[in-house]
Amino acid sequence: MSRYTMAFFRVLASLFVLTNFVLADCECGYSITTAAGNQRYIFTDLLESDFVHLDITDGTQSYGEYGWAAQNFNMTSEVARGPYGESFSPQNAMSNNIDNDRVFTGSGTKGGDAGLNLVVKSEIEDDLVTGADVSTTDTHFYHGTFRAGIKVTDVPGTCSAFFWYMNDTQEIDIEFLSSEFDRDNNTFPVNLVLQSQESRDAGFDASKTTDFQKFNLPFDPTTDFHEYRIDFLPDRVLFYADDEMLAEMNGTGVPSTSGNLQVSHWSNGNSGWSQGPPKSDAVTTISYVKAYFNSSLESRQDDYKTRCKDPSAPTAICAIPEYNSTFFFSNVDNMTPNQTTYHKSNAERTRQQWPCLFAVILTTSAWIVGL
């Protein structure tokens, strides 16, 4: 074997090591350090949905093409536990995008706030109040940190919610009741809830349980977007607003299974909760949802083990930025491939990484042959 051939194979071997150990940043996950206890947690997977620029309601798309789907179902007044039933219609979830990828605030092409608009109609149809619910089509979101940018309606008589859900006794809620807002007294409550067996035993009145807290926000949630965050950890749940921790719950209501993520906006006239229905159409807007989590899917766990070769490498684990509405890992170059980002540009970048790598190999081999 000539020295040129030997050199060629040495380069190929080096590149093989490169592809297996330093392919991209964040190969070993995404980390947070909790405000309570200063503990570090690492999550293996991500979902990032920039609703200011991502249209998930385009009728030409397949169901859940970008990981989300507007729901279509009715609930009787008895099931909804109010004087009116609820109707969730895909027509009430409307993507209102900004064409410029570098602009994240302002009006969308349809007017009004850019983002995913969730509408509750004032008109009652067949004793049903029409609202909107959009959920992830996968239910493998286990422990993780889940964040949403939300501007809440100022029309009284609705409930706006960002929540993690498996069933009615395994649920983590952040809920806004617009009838509770009082500008004169500077009172803007947010309701933090773990729906559990305890709440079921209380007739699903979570306010009678230990896993319910009402917190008065230091800002008006109807005038601008703010980030609301759930840290679902193995032994507790932490709630945040704009990166300030609001509450910690660590009782028996902490879920023990995986679930999905949902954003919703509804009313059923229940005097003890949503009140309403609203006297005019009400709109709550979602600008993004970011989820960094451990998947319950064995295939995703195997993928993580395959790609995470050296957790101690400088860029193997990426710290999740504090409240930053415009930062998405899926918009950054050299991010780890094989992630569920549901982001067009990231998918295109991921497909380009391997051709670029092989181009390096071919260029190197041509240089060696030409010696």
Short mmCIF file of C-alpha atoms in Angstrom, two decimals:
data_model
loop_
_atom_site.label_atom_id
_atom_site.label_comp_id
_atom_site.label_asym_id
_atom_site.label_seq_id
_atom_site.Cartn_x
_atom_site.Cartn_y
_atom_site.Cartn_z
CA MET A 1 0.00 0.00 0.00
CA SER A 2 1.47 3.38 -1.02
CA ARG A 3 2.02 6.16 1.47
CA TYR A 4 -0.64 8.23 -0.39
CA THR A 5 -3.23 5.50 0.03
CA MET A 6 -2.32 5.10 3.68
CA ALA A 7 -2.68 8.85 4.17
CA PHE A 8 -6.03 8.77 2.45
CA PHE A 9 -7.40 6.12 4.79
CA ARG A 10 -6.00 7.91 7.82
CA VAL A 11 -7.94 11.03 6.79
CA LEU A 12 -11.10 8.99 6.24
CA ALA A 13 -10.69 7.42 9.67
CA SER A 14 -10.28 10.86 11.23
CA LEU A 15 -13.41 12.09 9.48
CA PHE A 16 -15.28 9.01 10.64
CA VAL A 17 -14.37 9.85 14.23
CA LEU A 18 -15.46 13.42 13.58
CA THR A 19 -18.85 12.35 12.28
CA ASN A 20 -19.43 10.14 15.30
CA PHE A 21 -18.28 12.47 18.05
CA VAL A 22 -18.50 16.13 17.03
CA LEU A 23 -21.19 16.26 14.37
CA ALA A 24 -23.16 19.12 15.93
CA ASP A 25 -23.90 21.17 19.01
CA CYS A 26 -26.42 20.04 21.65
CA GLU A 27 -26.03 16.34 20.81
CA CYS A 28 -26.40 15.45 24.50
CA GLY A 29 -29.36 17.70 25.18
CA TYR A 30 -30.56 20.99 26.60
CA SER A 31 -30.22 22.05 30.23
CA ILE A 32 -31.88 24.25 32.83
CA THR A 33 -30.90 25.15 36.37
CA THR A 34 -33.93 25.59 38.57
CA ALA A 35 -34.55 28.70 40.63
CA ALA A 36 -35.72 26.44 43.45
CA GLY A 37 -32.83 24.35 44.73
CA ASN A 38 -30.39 25.39 42.01
CA GLN A 39 -30.57 21.91 40.45
CA ARG A 40 -29.52 21.12 36.90
CA TYR A 41 -31.73 19.07 34.61
CA ILE A 42 -30.90 17.85 31.10
CA PHE A 43 -33.55 17.14 28.47
CA THR A 44 -32.90 15.11 25.36
CA ASP A 45 -35.41 16.40 22.79
CA LEU A 46 -36.96 19.62 21.63
CA LEU A 47 -39.98 21.01 19.87
CA GLU A 48 -39.87 24.67 18.87
CA SER A 49 -42.82 26.30 17.14
CA ASP A 50 -42.52 29.93 16.06
CA PHE A 51 -46.18 30.75 15.43
CA VAL A 52 -45.34 34.27 14.28
CA HIS A 53 -43.86 32.72 11.12
CA LEU A 54 -45.21 29.17 11.05
CA ASP A 55 -48.66 28.58 9.53
CA ILE A 56 -50.14 25.43 11.07
CA THR A 57 -53.68 26.06 9.79
CA ASP A 58 -53.00 25.86 6.06
CA GLY A 59 -55.63 23.50 4.66
CA THR A 60 -53.16 21.95 2.22
CA GLN A 61 -51.08 20.48 5.05
CA SER A 62 -51.46 16.97 6.34
CA TYR A 63 -52.83 16.48 9.86
CA GLY A 64 -50.20 17.53 12.39
CA GLU A 65 -47.60 18.28 9.71
CA TYR A 66 -45.64 20.55 12.03
CA GLY A 67 -46.50 18.66 15.19
CA TRP A 68 -49.71 20.57 15.99
CA ALA A 69 -53.35 20.24 15.00
CA ALA A 70 -56.41 22.38 15.66
CA GLN A 71 -59.00 20.23 17.39
CA ASN A 72 -62.59 19.68 16.27
CA PHE A 73 -65.01 18.38 18.91
CA ASN A 74 -68.04 19.32 21.00
CA MET A 75 -68.76 18.97 24.72
CA THR A 76 -72.26 19.02 26.16
CA SER A 77 -73.00 21.42 29.00
CA GLU A 78 -73.01 18.45 31.38
CA VAL A 79 -69.53 17.35 30.30
CA ALA A 80 -68.26 20.94 30.16
CA ARG A 81 -69.69 21.57 33.64
CA GLY A 82 -71.34 24.86 32.72
CA PRO A 83 -74.71 26.24 31.57
CA TYR A 84 -73.43 26.05 27.99
CA GLY A 85 -71.59 23.36 26.12
CA GLU A 86 -68.35 23.99 24.27
CA SER A 87 -67.51 23.61 20.60
CA PHE A 88 -63.90 23.60 19.47
CA SER A 89 -63.58 24.46 15.81
CA PRO A 90 -60.45 24.54 13.61
CA GLN A 91 -61.86 27.72 12.05
CA ASN A 92 -61.37 29.48 15.38
CA ALA A 93 -57.62 28.79 15.35
CA MET A 94 -56.05 31.13 12.81
CA SER A 95 -52.40 31.55 11.87
CA ASN A 96 -51.65 35.23 11.34
CA ASN A 97 -48.04 35.38 10.19
CA ILE A 98 -45.41 38.02 9.51
CA ASP A 99 -43.73 37.47 6.14
CA ASN A 100 -40.35 38.83 7.25
CA ASP A 101 -38.49 36.07 9.17
CA ARG A 102 -36.44 38.68 11.03
CA VAL A 103 -39.45 40.53 12.47
CA PHE A 104 -41.12 38.98 15.52
CA THR A 105 -43.57 41.66 16.70
CA GLY A 106 -46.35 43.65 15.12
CA SER A 107 -49.36 42.95 12.98
CA GLY A 108 -49.75 39.84 10.88
CA THR A 109 -50.87 39.74 7.28
CA LYS A 110 -54.50 39.41 8.45
CA GLY A 111 -54.29 42.41 10.79
CA GLY A 112 -54.08 42.30 14.56
CA ASP A 113 -51.38 40.58 16.57
CA ALA A 114 -49.16 38.17 14.66
CA GLY A 115 -49.17 34.60 15.90
CA LEU A 116 -51.68 31.83 16.41
CA ASN A 117 -55.01 33.52 17.16
CA LEU A 118 -57.44 31.53 19.31
CA VAL A 119 -60.96 32.96 19.06
CA VAL A 120 -63.98 32.55 21.34
CA LYS A 121 -67.14 33.65 19.56
CA SER A 122 -69.81 35.70 21.31
CA GLU A 123 -72.62 34.10 19.32
CA ILE A 124 -74.16 30.98 20.89
CA GLU A 125 -74.89 28.13 18.50
CA ASP A 126 -77.07 25.21 19.61
CA ASP A 127 -76.30 26.05 23.27
CA LEU A 128 -72.58 25.80 22.53
CA VAL A 129 -69.90 28.48 22.90
CA THR A 130 -67.38 28.15 20.08
CA GLY A 131 -63.69 28.32 20.99
CA ALA A 132 -60.33 26.95 19.90
CA ASP A 133 -57.96 24.24 21.07
CA VAL A 134 -54.64 23.37 19.39
CA SER A 135 -52.62 20.41 20.61
CA THR A 136 -49.48 18.50 19.77
CA THR A 137 -50.28 15.33 17.87
CA ASP A 138 -47.72 13.36 19.87
CA THR A 139 -48.22 12.41 23.50
CA HIS A 140 -44.61 11.51 24.37
CA PHE A 141 -43.76 14.73 26.25
CA TYR A 142 -42.50 13.57 29.62
CA HIS A 143 -40.35 15.56 32.07
CA GLY A 144 -39.31 18.86 30.56
CA THR A 145 -39.56 22.63 30.46
CA PHE A 146 -42.48 23.95 28.41
CA ARG A 147 -42.78 27.63 27.47
CA ALA A 148 -45.34 29.72 25.58
CA GLY A 149 -45.47 33.36 24.51
CA ILE A 150 -49.05 34.54 25.11
CA LYS A 151 -51.06 37.75 24.87
CA VAL A 152 -54.32 37.19 26.71
CA THR A 153 -57.67 38.61 25.64
CA ASP A 154 -59.04 41.61 27.53
CA VAL A 155 -62.66 40.63 26.79
CA PRO A 156 -64.29 39.35 30.00
CA GLY A 157 -65.84 35.90 30.08
CA THR A 158 -63.26 33.42 28.75
CA CYS A 159 -60.53 31.05 29.90
CA SER A 160 -57.17 31.11 28.12
CA ALA A 161 -54.92 28.15 28.89
CA PHE A 162 -51.48 26.70 28.25
CA PHE A 163 -51.20 23.19 29.61
CA TRP A 164 -49.69 19.72 29.61
CA TYR A 165 -52.30 16.96 29.43
CA MET A 166 -52.73 13.21 29.56
CA ASN A 167 -56.17 12.88 31.16
CA ASP A 168 -58.42 14.70 33.62
CA THR A 169 -56.35 13.50 36.61
CA GLN A 170 -52.93 13.97 34.97
CA GLU A 171 -52.84 17.62 33.92
CA ILE A 172 -50.73 20.74 34.51
CA ASP A 173 -52.50 24.05 33.81
CA ILE A 174 -51.74 27.73 33.49
CA GLU A 175 -55.12 29.42 33.10
CA PHE A 176 -56.25 33.02 32.74
CA LEU A 177 -59.84 34.02 33.55
CA SER A 178 -60.39 37.34 31.81
CA SER A 179 -63.32 38.21 34.09
CA GLU A 180 -60.88 38.32 37.02
CA PHE A 181 -58.78 41.13 35.52
CA ASP A 182 -59.29 44.53 37.18
CA ARG A 183 -57.21 47.40 35.80
CA ASP A 184 -58.54 49.85 38.39
CA ASN A 185 -57.03 47.74 41.17
CA ASN A 186 -54.07 46.54 39.10
CA THR A 187 -55.22 42.95 39.65
CA PHE A 188 -54.29 40.37 37.02
CA PRO A 189 -54.48 36.84 38.44
CA VAL A 190 -53.17 33.67 36.84
CA ASN A 191 -54.43 30.28 38.04
CA LEU A 192 -51.85 27.51 38.48
CA VAL A 193 -53.35 24.05 38.69
CA LEU A 194 -52.50 20.38 38.91
CA GLN A 195 -55.63 18.44 37.98
CA SER A 196 -55.36 15.21 39.94
CA GLN A 197 -57.35 12.50 41.65
CA GLU A 198 -57.78 14.96 44.51
CA SER A 199 -59.41 17.50 42.20
CA ARG A 200 -61.62 14.79 40.72
CA ASP A 201 -62.75 13.86 44.22
CA ALA A 202 -63.58 17.54 44.75
CA GLY A 203 -65.82 17.56 41.67
CA PHE A 204 -62.98 18.94 39.53
CA ASP A 205 -62.94 22.10 41.61
CA ALA A 206 -59.17 22.42 41.86
CA SER A 207 -59.47 25.45 44.13
CA LYS A 208 -60.46 23.03 46.90
CA THR A 209 -57.21 21.07 46.57
CA THR A 210 -53.62 21.56 47.69
CA ASP A 211 -52.42 21.76 44.07
CA PHE A 212 -53.98 25.12 43.20
CA GLN A 213 -52.56 28.61 43.51
CA LYS A 214 -53.80 31.98 42.29
CA PHE A 215 -50.97 34.43 41.70
CA ASN A 216 -51.37 38.14 40.91
CA LEU A 217 -49.08 39.04 38.02
CA PRO A 218 -46.98 42.22 38.27
CA PHE A 219 -48.08 43.21 34.74
CA ASP A 220 -51.20 43.38 32.59
CA PRO A 221 -51.16 40.18 30.47
CA THR A 222 -53.59 41.68 27.95
CA THR A 223 -51.37 44.51 26.70
CA ASP A 224 -48.32 42.56 25.53
CA PHE A 225 -46.84 39.10 25.06
CA HIS A 226 -45.25 37.41 28.07
CA GLU A 227 -43.66 34.00 28.52
CA TYR A 228 -45.41 31.47 30.74
CA ARG A 229 -43.48 28.37 31.67
CA ILE A 230 -44.03 24.96 33.21
CA ASP A 231 -41.10 22.89 34.49
CA PHE A 232 -42.42 19.35 34.86
CA LEU A 233 -39.75 17.57 36.89
CA PRO A 234 -39.71 14.04 38.35
CA ASP A 235 -40.79 15.15 41.83
CA ARG A 236 -42.34 18.59 41.37
CA VAL A 237 -43.79 21.18 39.02
CA LEU A 238 -42.53 24.77 38.86
CA PHE A 239 -44.47 27.66 37.31
CA TYR A 240 -42.92 30.83 35.89
CA ALA A 241 -43.89 34.11 34.24
CA ASP A 242 -41.16 35.94 32.29
CA ASP A 243 -38.58 33.71 34.01
CA GLU A 244 -39.72 34.67 37.52
CA MET A 245 -40.82 31.62 39.50
CA LEU A 246 -44.40 31.92 40.74
CA ALA A 247 -45.04 28.62 42.49
CA GLU A 248 -43.81 25.12 43.24
CA MET A 249 -46.06 22.08 43.65
CA ASN A 250 -44.65 18.79 44.84
CA GLY A 251 -47.58 16.78 46.13
CA THR A 252 -49.30 13.66 44.86
CA GLY A 253 -50.74 15.63 41.94
CA VAL A 254 -47.41 15.68 40.08
CA PRO A 255 -48.10 13.58 36.95
CA SER A 256 -46.49 10.18 36.57
CA THR A 257 -46.80 9.68 32.82
CA SER A 258 -46.15 11.39 29.49
CA GLY A 259 -48.67 13.60 27.74
CA ASN A 260 -49.13 16.30 25.11
CA LEU A 261 -49.10 20.10 25.05
CA GLN A 262 -52.12 22.26 24.34
CA VAL A 263 -53.15 25.88 24.04
CA SER A 264 -56.83 26.67 24.24
CA HIS A 265 -59.37 29.45 24.59
CA TRP A 266 -62.93 28.72 25.68
CA SER A 267 -66.00 29.66 27.67
CA ASN A 268 -69.04 27.79 28.99
CA GLY A 269 -70.71 30.39 31.21
CA ASN A 270 -69.64 28.69 34.45
CA SER A 271 -69.98 31.41 37.09
CA GLY A 272 -67.24 29.80 39.17
CA TRP A 273 -64.63 29.75 36.41
CA SER A 274 -64.78 31.10 32.85
CA GLN A 275 -67.97 33.14 33.41
CA GLY A 276 -69.24 34.66 30.17
CA PRO A 277 -69.88 33.91 27.40
CA PRO A 278 -68.09 37.02 26.12
CA LYS A 279 -70.22 39.86 24.79
CA SER A 280 -67.91 40.26 21.80
CA ASP A 281 -65.52 37.92 20.02
CA ALA A 282 -62.40 37.42 22.13
CA VAL A 283 -58.89 36.67 20.84
CA THR A 284 -55.91 35.25 22.73
CA THR A 285 -52.71 35.04 20.68
CA ILE A 286 -49.84 32.55 20.98
CA SER A 287 -46.50 33.73 19.55
CA TYR A 288 -44.52 30.53 20.23
CA VAL A 289 -44.29 27.29 22.14
CA LYS A 290 -40.88 25.87 23.08
CA ALA A 291 -40.55 22.44 24.65
CA TYR A 292 -37.33 20.81 25.85
CA PHE A 293 -38.16 17.39 27.21
CA ASN A 294 -37.40 13.73 27.70
CA SER A 295 -39.37 11.61 25.29
CA SER A 296 -41.23 8.53 26.49
CA LEU A 297 -40.67 6.89 23.08
CA GLU A 298 -38.10 4.12 23.16
CA SER A 299 -37.02 5.01 19.61
CA ARG A 300 -36.23 8.60 20.66
CA GLN A 301 -34.33 7.36 23.70
CA ASP A 302 -32.29 5.08 21.45
CA ASP A 303 -31.60 7.99 19.08
CA TYR A 304 -30.28 10.02 21.99
CA LYS A 305 -27.95 7.23 23.11
CA THR A 306 -26.63 6.92 19.57
CA ARG A 307 -25.83 10.60 19.05
CA CYS A 308 -24.65 11.53 22.56
CA LYS A 309 -21.05 10.26 22.56
CA ASP A 310 -19.36 12.61 25.02
CA PRO A 311 -21.56 14.64 27.42
CA SER A 312 -18.48 16.41 28.76
CA ALA A 313 -17.61 17.97 25.37
CA PRO A 314 -17.86 21.80 25.42
CA THR A 315 -20.93 22.07 23.17
CA ALA A 316 -22.52 18.68 23.81
CA ILE A 317 -25.12 20.12 26.20
CA CYS A 318 -26.68 23.51 25.46
CA ALA A 319 -28.01 25.72 28.23
CA ILE A 320 -31.53 26.90 27.41
CA PRO A 321 -31.54 30.72 27.37
CA GLU A 322 -33.62 32.54 29.93
CA TYR A 323 -36.73 34.32 28.69
CA ASN A 324 -35.90 35.17 25.07
CA SER A 325 -38.86 35.34 22.69
CA THR A 326 -36.80 35.43 19.49
CA PHE A 327 -34.22 32.70 20.16
CA PHE A 328 -34.80 29.24 18.70
CA PHE A 329 -32.17 26.51 18.62
CA SER A 330 -33.73 25.41 15.34
CA ASN A 331 -32.68 28.73 13.75
CA VAL A 332 -29.02 28.31 14.72
CA ASP A 333 -26.40 26.69 12.51
CA ASN A 334 -24.68 23.45 13.53
CA MET A 335 -27.50 22.22 15.74
CA THR A 336 -27.83 18.48 16.22
CA PRO A 337 -29.82 16.71 13.50
CA ASN A 338 -32.60 14.16 14.05
CA GLN A 339 -34.63 16.44 16.26
CA THR A 340 -38.36 17.10 16.17
CA THR A 341 -38.22 20.84 15.54
CA TYR A 342 -41.20 21.09 13.16
CA HIS A 343 -39.38 23.96 11.50
CA LYS A 344 -38.92 24.23 7.75
CA SER A 345 -35.55 25.96 7.70
CA ASN A 346 -34.07 23.56 10.25
CA ALA A 347 -35.19 20.55 8.21
CA GLU A 348 -33.49 22.03 5.15
CA ARG A 349 -30.32 22.69 7.15
CA THR A 350 -30.29 19.18 8.54
CA ARG A 351 -30.48 17.70 5.05
CA GLN A 352 -27.55 19.89 4.00
CA GLN A 353 -25.17 18.89 6.80
CA TRP A 354 -24.31 15.44 5.47
CA PRO A 355 -23.66 16.56 1.85
CA CYS A 356 -21.34 19.23 3.21
CA LEU A 357 -19.50 16.65 5.25
CA PHE A 358 -19.06 14.32 2.29
CA ALA A 359 -17.90 17.27 0.21
CA VAL A 360 -15.07 17.71 2.73
CA ILE A 361 -14.23 14.01 2.39
CA LEU A 362 -14.19 14.16 -1.40
CA THR A 363 -12.11 17.34 -1.46
CA THR A 364 -9.62 15.82 0.98
CA SER A 365 -9.37 12.57 -0.98
CA ALA A 366 -8.83 14.47 -4.22
CA TRP A 367 -6.05 16.47 -2.57
CA ILE A 368 -4.35 13.26 -1.39
CA VAL A 369 -4.63 11.58 -4.77
CA GLY A 370 -3.12 14.67 -6.34
CA LEU A 371 0.01 14.52 -4.17
#
